[in-house]
Amino acid sequence: MSLVEEMPANPDFYTMKFQLNGRIWIEGDERFIGIGRWELLTHIRETGSLSASAKAMGMSYKRAWDLVQSMNKQAPEPLVVTQTGGEKGGGSVLSAEGLRWLERYGELHRRFRHFLETECADLLP
């Protein structure tokens, strides 16, 4: 008896809800931007703080710093500009390049999600 013959057919197949999943990111020699880095940039834009952004995402400040440094190193100009604390306090802001990549990746991700939804509708009953 073959494995196929041993496996019973799933009578619920046509009533089950399926979906396609995937992730999309941009990389060169290393990852440049994906959904996690995009979310970090979004938090930085909203809070003006790398520390607050890291906390909101449940990651360490060091991890957030490393991600920002990786993006800054790979981009033609820094995406995030940081100012160390002092009398007026520190902060982090997105540069014009950072805002452009926030928009570019956001649109790419939106189109990718639409692609997955369309393909799922066409693929599955």
mmCIF file of N, CA and C in Angstrom:
data_model
loop_
_atom_site.group_PDB
_atom_site.id
_atom_site.type_symbol
_atom_site.label_atom_id
_atom_site.label_comp_id
_atom_site.label_asym_id
_atom_site.label_seq_id
_atom_site.Cartn_x
_atom_site.Cartn_y
_atom_site.Cartn_z
ATOM 1 N N MET A 1 0.852 -1.177 0.000
ATOM 2 C CA MET A 1 0.000 0.000 0.000
ATOM 3 C C MET A 1 0.900 1.242 0.000
ATOM 4 N N SER A 2 0.629 2.190 -0.884
ATOM 5 C CA SER A 2 1.443 3.401 -0.961
ATOM 6 C C SER A 2 0.984 4.409 0.091
ATOM 7 N N LEU A 3 1.845 5.391 0.324
ATOM 8 C CA LEU A 3 1.536 6.440 1.297
ATOM 9 C C LEU A 3 0.277 7.197 0.893
ATOM 10 N N VAL A 4 0.114 7.417 -0.403
ATOM 11 C CA VAL A 4 -1.065 8.139 -0.887
ATOM 12 C C VAL A 4 -2.337 7.359 -0.566
ATOM 13 N N GLU A 5 -2.283 6.062 -0.717
ATOM 14 C CA GLU A 5 -3.460 5.245 -0.433
ATOM 15 C C GLU A 5 -3.780 5.219 1.060
ATOM 16 N N GLU A 6 -2.755 5.358 1.907
ATOM 17 C CA GLU A 6 -2.958 5.332 3.354
ATOM 18 C C GLU A 6 -3.539 6.635 3.879
ATOM 19 N N MET A 7 -3.275 7.731 3.187
ATOM 20 C CA MET A 7 -3.729 9.039 3.649
ATOM 21 C C MET A 7 -5.188 9.247 3.244
ATOM 22 N N PRO A 8 -6.075 9.461 4.196
ATOM 23 C CA PRO A 8 -7.473 9.699 3.828
ATOM 24 C C PRO A 8 -7.620 11.091 3.213
ATOM 25 N N ALA A 9 -8.536 11.227 2.298
ATOM 26 C CA ALA A 9 -8.817 12.534 1.701
ATOM 27 C C ALA A 9 -9.438 13.423 2.768
ATOM 28 N N ASN A 10 -9.201 14.706 2.649
ATOM 29 C CA ASN A 10 -9.760 15.659 3.606
ATOM 30 C C ASN A 10 -11.097 16.157 3.067
ATOM 31 N N PRO A 11 -12.199 15.712 3.629
ATOM 32 C CA PRO A 11 -13.510 16.129 3.116
ATOM 33 C C PRO A 11 -13.794 17.611 3.365
ATOM 34 N N ASP A 12 -13.049 18.236 4.265
ATOM 35 C CA ASP A 12 -13.274 19.648 4.584
ATOM 36 C C ASP A 12 -12.462 20.593 3.708
ATOM 37 N N PHE A 13 -11.672 20.054 2.781
ATOM 38 C CA PHE A 13 -10.759 20.889 1.997
ATOM 39 C C PHE A 13 -11.467 22.080 1.362
ATOM 40 N N TYR A 14 -12.603 21.868 0.736
ATOM 41 C CA TYR A 14 -13.263 22.937 -0.011
ATOM 42 C C TYR A 14 -14.014 23.923 0.877
ATOM 43 N N THR A 15 -14.111 23.638 2.149
ATOM 44 C CA THR A 15 -14.761 24.585 3.063
ATOM 45 C C THR A 15 -13.752 25.275 3.973
ATOM 46 N N MET A 16 -12.490 24.851 3.890
ATOM 47 C CA MET A 16 -11.449 25.473 4.721
ATOM 48 C C MET A 16 -11.073 26.833 4.148
ATOM 49 N N LYS A 17 -10.662 27.725 5.019
ATOM 50 C CA LYS A 17 -10.202 29.046 4.588
ATOM 51 C C LYS A 17 -8.682 29.014 4.501
ATOM 52 N N PHE A 18 -8.163 29.222 3.306
ATOM 53 C CA PHE A 18 -6.725 29.259 3.083
ATOM 54 C C PHE A 18 -6.296 30.681 2.778
ATOM 55 N N GLN A 19 -5.040 30.937 2.993
ATOM 56 C CA GLN A 19 -4.460 32.207 2.573
ATOM 57 C C GLN A 19 -3.005 31.980 2.210
ATOM 58 N N LEU A 20 -2.497 32.817 1.328
ATOM 59 C CA LEU A 20 -1.082 32.785 0.982
ATOM 60 C C LEU A 20 -0.354 33.749 1.898
ATOM 61 N N ASN A 21 0.834 33.385 2.311
ATOM 62 C CA ASN A 21 1.649 34.255 3.148
ATOM 63 C C ASN A 21 3.019 34.412 2.523
ATOM 64 N N GLY A 22 3.661 35.487 2.828
ATOM 65 C CA GLY A 22 5.010 35.714 2.342
ATOM 66 C C GLY A 22 5.574 36.979 2.950
ATOM 67 N N ARG A 23 6.854 37.146 2.751
ATOM 68 C CA ARG A 23 7.540 38.357 3.205
ATOM 69 C C ARG A 23 8.366 38.876 2.050
ATOM 70 N N ILE A 24 8.537 40.166 2.030
ATOM 71 C CA ILE A 24 9.342 40.776 0.985
ATOM 72 C C ILE A 24 10.301 41.759 1.632
ATOM 73 N N TRP A 25 11.534 41.742 1.170
ATOM 74 C CA TRP A 25 12.536 42.680 1.664
ATOM 75 C C TRP A 25 13.480 43.019 0.540
ATOM 76 N N ILE A 26 14.247 44.069 0.746
ATOM 77 C CA ILE A 26 15.243 44.531 -0.219
ATOM 78 C C ILE A 26 16.602 44.262 0.393
ATOM 79 N N GLU A 27 17.477 43.654 -0.394
ATOM 80 C CA GLU A 27 18.810 43.353 0.125
ATOM 81 C C GLU A 27 19.866 43.562 -0.947
ATOM 82 N N GLY A 28 21.065 43.836 -0.472
ATOM 83 C CA GLY A 28 22.259 43.884 -1.301
ATOM 84 C C GLY A 28 23.156 42.785 -0.785
ATOM 85 N N ASP A 29 24.288 43.158 -0.207
ATOM 86 C CA ASP A 29 25.134 42.169 0.453
ATOM 87 C C ASP A 29 24.495 41.696 1.755
ATOM 88 N N GLU A 30 23.647 42.520 2.331
ATOM 89 C CA GLU A 30 22.900 42.167 3.539
ATOM 90 C C GLU A 30 21.515 42.788 3.428
ATOM 91 N N ARG A 31 20.641 42.437 4.347
ATOM 92 C CA ARG A 31 19.284 42.975 4.300
ATOM 93 C C ARG A 31 19.329 44.490 4.493
ATOM 94 N N PHE A 32 18.623 45.195 3.599
ATOM 95 C CA PHE A 32 18.548 46.649 3.692
ATOM 96 C C PHE A 32 17.273 47.067 4.414
ATOM 97 N N ILE A 33 16.136 46.652 3.882
ATOM 98 C CA ILE A 33 14.873 47.009 4.535
ATOM 99 C C ILE A 33 13.836 45.917 4.284
ATOM 100 N N GLY A 34 13.116 45.606 5.336
ATOM 101 C CA GLY A 34 12.001 44.667 5.301
ATOM 102 C C GLY A 34 10.933 45.222 6.230
ATOM 103 N N ILE A 35 9.941 44.428 6.527
ATOM 104 C CA ILE A 35 8.814 44.930 7.316
ATOM 105 C C ILE A 35 9.235 45.380 8.715
ATOM 106 N N GLY A 36 10.151 44.674 9.359
ATOM 107 C CA GLY A 36 10.581 45.069 10.701
ATOM 108 C C GLY A 36 11.315 46.398 10.709
ATOM 109 N N ARG A 37 12.213 46.576 9.754
ATOM 110 C CA ARG A 37 12.959 47.840 9.672
ATOM 111 C C ARG A 37 12.026 48.978 9.270
ATOM 112 N N TRP A 38 11.063 48.667 8.399
ATOM 113 C CA TRP A 38 10.080 49.673 8.014
ATOM 114 C C TRP A 38 9.269 50.112 9.236
ATOM 115 N N GLU A 39 8.863 49.148 10.070
ATOM 116 C CA GLU A 39 8.124 49.490 11.286
ATOM 117 C C GLU A 39 8.980 50.338 12.222
ATOM 118 N N LEU A 40 10.271 50.024 12.314
ATOM 119 C CA LEU A 40 11.168 50.818 13.151
ATOM 120 C C LEU A 40 11.244 52.253 12.629
ATOM 121 N N LEU A 41 11.397 52.416 11.318
ATOM 122 C CA LEU A 41 11.424 53.765 10.737
ATOM 123 C C LEU A 41 10.107 54.498 11.007
ATOM 124 N N THR A 42 9.000 53.786 10.913
ATOM 125 C CA THR A 42 7.691 54.391 11.176
ATOM 126 C C THR A 42 7.605 54.889 12.615
ATOM 127 N N HIS A 43 8.062 54.075 13.554
ATOM 128 C CA HIS A 43 8.051 54.494 14.965
ATOM 129 C C HIS A 43 8.973 55.690 15.189
ATOM 130 N N ILE A 44 10.127 55.697 14.559
ATOM 131 C CA ILE A 44 11.055 56.824 14.716
ATOM 132 C C ILE A 44 10.405 58.097 14.195
ATOM 133 N N ARG A 45 9.735 58.009 13.043
ATOM 134 C CA ARG A 45 9.053 59.184 12.497
ATOM 135 C C ARG A 45 7.988 59.687 13.466
ATOM 136 N N GLU A 46 7.265 58.755 14.086
ATOM 137 C CA GLU A 46 6.168 59.140 14.976
ATOM 138 C C GLU A 46 6.640 59.646 16.331
ATOM 139 N N THR A 47 7.706 59.053 16.881
ATOM 140 C CA THR A 47 8.126 59.388 18.243
ATOM 141 C C THR A 47 9.308 60.342 18.310
ATOM 142 N N GLY A 48 10.131 60.368 17.264
ATOM 143 C CA GLY A 48 11.345 61.179 17.313
ATOM 144 C C GLY A 48 12.381 60.616 18.266
ATOM 145 N N SER A 49 12.233 59.334 18.618
ATOM 146 C CA SER A 49 13.123 58.722 19.600
ATOM 147 C C SER A 49 13.425 57.277 19.224
ATOM 148 N N LEU A 50 14.709 56.959 19.122
ATOM 149 C CA LEU A 50 15.108 55.582 18.860
ATOM 150 C C LEU A 50 14.793 54.706 20.068
ATOM 151 N N SER A 51 15.013 55.233 21.248
ATOM 152 C CA SER A 51 14.743 54.490 22.475
ATOM 153 C C SER A 51 13.258 54.143 22.601
ATOM 154 N N ALA A 52 12.390 55.122 22.395
ATOM 155 C CA ALA A 52 10.943 54.883 22.474
ATOM 156 C C ALA A 52 10.489 53.929 21.374
ATOM 157 N N SER A 53 11.098 54.032 20.208
ATOM 158 C CA SER A 53 10.752 53.147 19.091
ATOM 159 C C SER A 53 11.125 51.710 19.409
ATOM 160 N N ALA A 54 12.316 51.517 19.951
ATOM 161 C CA ALA A 54 12.757 50.170 20.335
ATOM 162 C C ALA A 54 11.808 49.588 21.378
ATOM 163 N N LYS A 55 11.465 50.393 22.364
ATOM 164 C CA LYS A 55 10.572 49.935 23.433
ATOM 165 C C LYS A 55 9.205 49.552 22.873
ATOM 166 N N ALA A 56 8.670 50.368 21.967
ATOM 167 C CA ALA A 56 7.360 50.090 21.373
ATOM 168 C C ALA A 56 7.363 48.784 20.586
ATOM 169 N N MET A 57 8.524 48.426 20.041
ATOM 170 C CA MET A 57 8.629 47.205 19.242
ATOM 171 C C MET A 57 9.095 46.007 20.056
ATOM 172 N N GLY A 58 9.359 46.224 21.341
ATOM 173 C CA GLY A 58 9.797 45.123 22.194
ATOM 174 C C GLY A 58 11.200 44.640 21.890
ATOM 175 N N MET A 59 12.059 45.551 21.459
ATOM 176 C CA MET A 59 13.449 45.178 21.181
ATOM 177 C C MET A 59 14.382 46.045 22.005
ATOM 178 N N SER A 60 15.594 45.594 22.146
ATOM 179 C CA SER A 60 16.570 46.363 22.909
ATOM 180 C C SER A 60 16.993 47.602 22.117
ATOM 181 N N TYR A 61 17.449 48.605 22.848
ATOM 182 C CA TYR A 61 17.969 49.807 22.205
ATOM 183 C C TYR A 61 19.133 49.441 21.302
ATOM 184 N N LYS A 62 20.001 48.532 21.751
ATOM 185 C CA LYS A 62 21.168 48.113 20.953
ATOM 186 C C LYS A 62 20.731 47.503 19.632
ATOM 187 N N ARG A 63 19.706 46.656 19.663
ATOM 188 C CA ARG A 63 19.209 46.037 18.427
ATOM 189 C C ARG A 63 18.681 47.104 17.477
ATOM 190 N N ALA A 64 17.902 48.042 17.984
ATOM 191 C CA ALA A 64 17.367 49.122 17.151
ATOM 192 C C ALA A 64 18.509 49.959 16.580
ATOM 193 N N TRP A 65 19.503 50.273 17.407
ATOM 194 C CA TRP A 65 20.665 51.046 16.966
ATOM 195 C C TRP A 65 21.389 50.308 15.839
ATOM 196 N N ASP A 66 21.601 49.004 16.012
ATOM 197 C CA ASP A 66 22.293 48.206 14.993
ATOM 198 C C ASP A 66 21.517 48.183 13.674
ATOM 199 N N LEU A 67 20.205 48.070 13.745
ATOM 200 C CA LEU A 67 19.386 48.070 12.530
ATOM 201 C C LEU A 67 19.479 49.410 11.805
ATOM 202 N N VAL A 68 19.406 50.494 12.557
ATOM 203 C CA VAL A 68 19.521 51.826 11.963
ATOM 204 C C VAL A 68 20.902 52.007 11.341
ATOM 205 N N GLN A 69 21.941 51.581 12.042
ATOM 206 C CA GLN A 69 23.298 51.713 11.503
ATOM 207 C C GLN A 69 23.464 50.900 10.224
ATOM 208 N N SER A 70 22.873 49.723 10.169
ATOM 209 C CA SER A 70 22.937 48.890 8.970
ATOM 210 C C SER A 70 22.275 49.590 7.783
ATOM 211 N N MET A 71 21.090 50.151 8.004
ATOM 212 C CA MET A 71 20.406 50.868 6.919
ATOM 213 C C MET A 71 21.195 52.098 6.503
ATOM 214 N N ASN A 72 21.665 52.862 7.485
ATOM 215 C CA ASN A 72 22.427 54.077 7.183
ATOM 216 C C ASN A 72 23.683 53.767 6.381
ATOM 217 N N LYS A 73 24.341 52.671 6.722
ATOM 218 C CA LYS A 73 25.586 52.286 6.051
ATOM 219 C C LYS A 73 25.339 51.914 4.585
ATOM 220 N N GLN A 74 24.206 51.299 4.309
ATOM 221 C CA GLN A 74 23.921 50.821 2.958
ATOM 222 C C GLN A 74 23.288 51.873 2.052
ATOM 223 N N ALA A 75 22.645 52.864 2.633
ATOM 224 C CA ALA A 75 21.922 53.868 1.850
ATOM 225 C C ALA A 75 22.890 54.902 1.272
ATOM 226 N N PRO A 76 22.476 55.588 0.202
ATOM 227 C CA PRO A 76 23.332 56.626 -0.374
ATOM 228 C C PRO A 76 23.572 57.781 0.596
ATOM 229 N N GLU A 77 22.623 58.000 1.490
ATOM 230 C CA GLU A 77 22.787 58.951 2.597
ATOM 231 C C GLU A 77 21.984 58.406 3.772
ATOM 232 N N PRO A 78 22.320 58.786 4.995
ATOM 233 C CA PRO A 78 21.646 58.213 6.172
ATOM 234 C C PRO A 78 20.123 58.368 6.116
ATOM 235 N N LEU A 79 19.438 57.322 6.561
ATOM 236 C CA LEU A 79 17.975 57.366 6.641
ATOM 237 C C LEU A 79 17.516 57.980 7.956
ATOM 238 N N VAL A 80 18.316 57.772 9.001
ATOM 239 C CA VAL A 80 17.992 58.271 10.337
ATOM 240 C C VAL A 80 19.153 59.117 10.826
ATOM 241 N N VAL A 81 18.819 60.299 11.316
ATOM 242 C CA VAL A 81 19.819 61.200 11.891
ATOM 243 C C VAL A 81 19.556 61.247 13.388
ATOM 244 N N THR A 82 20.591 60.952 14.164
ATOM 245 C CA THR A 82 20.438 60.945 15.621
ATOM 246 C C THR A 82 21.230 62.087 16.230
ATOM 247 N N GLN A 83 20.716 62.584 17.332
ATOM 248 C CA GLN A 83 21.398 63.618 18.101
ATOM 249 C C GLN A 83 21.486 63.102 19.526
ATOM 250 N N THR A 84 22.696 63.086 20.067
ATOM 251 C CA THR A 84 22.870 62.588 21.430
ATOM 252 C C THR A 84 22.246 63.555 22.423
ATOM 253 N N GLY A 85 21.912 63.028 23.582
ATOM 254 C CA GLY A 85 21.289 63.832 24.632
ATOM 255 C C GLY A 85 22.194 64.955 25.097
ATOM 256 N N GLY A 86 21.640 65.866 25.751
ATOM 257 C CA GLY A 86 22.364 67.021 26.257
ATOM 258 C C GLY A 86 21.376 67.923 26.952
ATOM 259 N N GLU A 87 21.669 69.195 26.955
ATOM 260 C CA GLU A 87 20.800 70.160 27.616
ATOM 261 C C GLU A 87 19.380 70.122 27.047
ATOM 262 N N LYS A 88 19.273 70.010 25.720
ATOM 263 C CA LYS A 88 17.962 69.978 25.072
ATOM 264 C C LYS A 88 17.493 68.553 24.795
ATOM 265 N N GLY A 89 18.266 67.566 25.211
ATOM 266 C CA GLY A 89 17.892 66.170 24.987
ATOM 267 C C GLY A 89 18.294 65.704 23.606
ATOM 268 N N GLY A 90 18.253 64.413 23.417
ATOM 269 C CA GLY A 90 18.609 63.836 22.125
ATOM 270 C C GLY A 90 17.368 63.579 21.303
ATOM 271 N N GLY A 91 17.560 62.846 20.266
ATOM 272 C CA GLY A 91 16.421 62.502 19.426
ATOM 273 C C GLY A 91 16.879 61.859 18.140
ATOM 274 N N SER A 92 15.936 61.351 17.410
ATOM 275 C CA SER A 92 16.182 60.729 16.115
ATOM 276 C C SER A 92 15.097 61.179 15.154
ATOM 277 N N VAL A 93 15.506 61.529 13.960
ATOM 278 C CA VAL A 93 14.552 61.932 12.926
ATOM 279 C C VAL A 93 14.907 61.239 11.621
ATOM 280 N N LEU A 94 13.897 61.060 10.783
ATOM 281 C CA LEU A 94 14.148 60.527 9.454
ATOM 282 C C LEU A 94 14.611 61.656 8.551
ATOM 283 N N SER A 95 15.626 61.363 7.776
ATOM 284 C CA SER A 95 16.090 62.313 6.768
ATOM 285 C C SER A 95 15.119 62.264 5.587
ATOM 286 N N ALA A 96 15.330 63.127 4.608
ATOM 287 C CA ALA A 96 14.510 63.080 3.392
ATOM 288 C C ALA A 96 14.649 61.708 2.731
ATOM 289 N N GLU A 97 15.857 61.152 2.741
ATOM 290 C CA GLU A 97 16.091 59.814 2.179
ATOM 291 C C GLU A 97 15.330 58.758 2.987
ATOM 292 N N GLY A 98 15.310 58.910 4.299
ATOM 293 C CA GLY A 98 14.567 57.986 5.149
ATOM 294 C C GLY A 98 13.075 58.027 4.864
ATOM 295 N N LEU A 99 12.547 59.227 4.670
ATOM 296 C CA LEU A 99 11.129 59.373 4.338
ATOM 297 C C LEU A 99 10.819 58.752 2.981
ATOM 298 N N ARG A 100 11.737 58.922 2.018
ATOM 299 C CA ARG A 100 11.538 58.310 0.697
ATOM 300 C C ARG A 100 11.481 56.790 0.803
ATOM 301 N N TRP A 101 12.416 56.191 1.584
ATOM 302 C CA TRP A 101 12.424 54.730 1.722
ATOM 303 C C TRP A 101 11.221 54.236 2.516
ATOM 304 N N LEU A 102 10.757 55.022 3.458
ATOM 305 C CA LEU A 102 9.546 54.663 4.197
ATOM 306 C C LEU A 102 8.372 54.544 3.220
ATOM 307 N N GLU A 103 8.260 55.506 2.314
ATOM 308 C CA GLU A 103 7.196 55.482 1.305
ATOM 309 C C GLU A 103 7.408 54.362 0.296
ATOM 310 N N ARG A 104 8.630 54.220 -0.209
ATOM 311 C CA ARG A 104 8.922 53.198 -1.228
ATOM 312 C C ARG A 104 8.602 51.799 -0.715
ATOM 313 N N TYR A 105 9.131 51.474 0.454
ATOM 314 C CA TYR A 105 8.897 50.129 0.975
ATOM 315 C C TYR A 105 7.427 49.941 1.350
ATOM 316 N N GLY A 106 6.809 50.965 1.919
ATOM 317 C CA GLY A 106 5.391 50.867 2.269
ATOM 318 C C GLY A 106 4.538 50.544 1.051
ATOM 319 N N GLU A 107 4.816 51.197 -0.062
ATOM 320 C CA GLU A 107 4.081 50.937 -1.301
ATOM 321 C C GLU A 107 4.399 49.547 -1.842
ATOM 322 N N LEU A 108 5.663 49.153 -1.816
ATOM 323 C CA LEU A 108 6.061 47.816 -2.261
ATOM 324 C C LEU A 108 5.338 46.747 -1.438
ATOM 325 N N HIS A 109 5.305 46.927 -0.136
ATOM 326 C CA HIS A 109 4.646 45.964 0.747
ATOM 327 C C HIS A 109 3.144 45.911 0.481
ATOM 328 N N ARG A 110 2.533 47.064 0.252
ATOM 329 C CA ARG A 110 1.100 47.112 -0.051
ATOM 330 C C ARG A 110 0.809 46.333 -1.336
ATOM 331 N N ARG A 111 1.626 46.534 -2.385
ATOM 332 C CA ARG A 111 1.429 45.819 -3.651
ATOM 333 C C ARG A 111 1.670 44.320 -3.482
ATOM 334 N N PHE A 112 2.646 43.957 -2.670
ATOM 335 C CA PHE A 112 2.937 42.547 -2.417
ATOM 336 C C PHE A 112 1.758 41.874 -1.719
ATOM 337 N N ARG A 113 1.196 42.530 -0.701
ATOM 338 C CA ARG A 113 0.029 41.975 0.001
ATOM 339 C C ARG A 113 -1.150 41.818 -0.972
ATOM 340 N N HIS A 114 -1.349 42.799 -1.841
ATOM 341 C CA HIS A 114 -2.415 42.728 -2.841
ATOM 342 C C HIS A 114 -2.181 41.538 -3.779
ATOM 343 N N PHE A 115 -0.936 41.350 -4.207
ATOM 344 C CA PHE A 115 -0.577 40.206 -5.053
ATOM 345 C C PHE A 115 -0.944 38.891 -4.367
ATOM 346 N N LEU A 116 -0.571 38.752 -3.096
ATOM 347 C CA LEU A 116 -0.875 37.518 -2.368
ATOM 348 C C LEU A 116 -2.382 37.282 -2.270
ATOM 349 N N GLU A 117 -3.129 38.330 -1.982
ATOM 350 C CA GLU A 117 -4.587 38.202 -1.875
ATOM 351 C C GLU A 117 -5.203 37.802 -3.214
ATOM 352 N N THR A 118 -4.737 38.427 -4.297
ATOM 353 C CA THR A 118 -5.250 38.127 -5.632
ATOM 354 C C THR A 118 -4.923 36.697 -6.033
ATOM 355 N N GLU A 119 -3.680 36.297 -5.813
ATOM 356 C CA GLU A 119 -3.269 34.936 -6.167
ATOM 357 C C GLU A 119 -4.030 33.900 -5.353
ATOM 358 N N CYS A 120 -4.266 34.186 -4.104
ATOM 359 C CA CYS A 120 -5.009 33.251 -3.255
ATOM 360 C C CYS A 120 -6.434 33.096 -3.781
ATOM 361 N N ALA A 121 -7.053 34.196 -4.154
ATOM 362 C CA ALA A 121 -8.423 34.146 -4.672
ATOM 363 C C ALA A 121 -8.480 33.363 -5.980
ATOM 364 N N ASP A 122 -7.444 33.504 -6.820
ATOM 365 C CA ASP A 122 -7.414 32.802 -8.105
ATOM 366 C C ASP A 122 -7.025 31.334 -7.960
ATOM 367 N N LEU A 123 -6.235 31.030 -6.955
ATOM 368 C CA LEU A 123 -5.682 29.688 -6.786
ATOM 369 C C LEU A 123 -6.634 28.731 -6.092
ATOM 370 N N LEU A 124 -7.289 29.237 -5.082
ATOM 371 C CA LEU A 124 -8.092 28.362 -4.230
ATOM 372 C C LEU A 124 -9.578 28.570 -4.466
ATOM 373 N N PRO A 125 -10.351 27.499 -4.321
ATOM 374 C CA PRO A 125 -11.805 27.596 -4.563
ATOM 375 C C PRO A 125 -12.505 28.482 -3.556
#
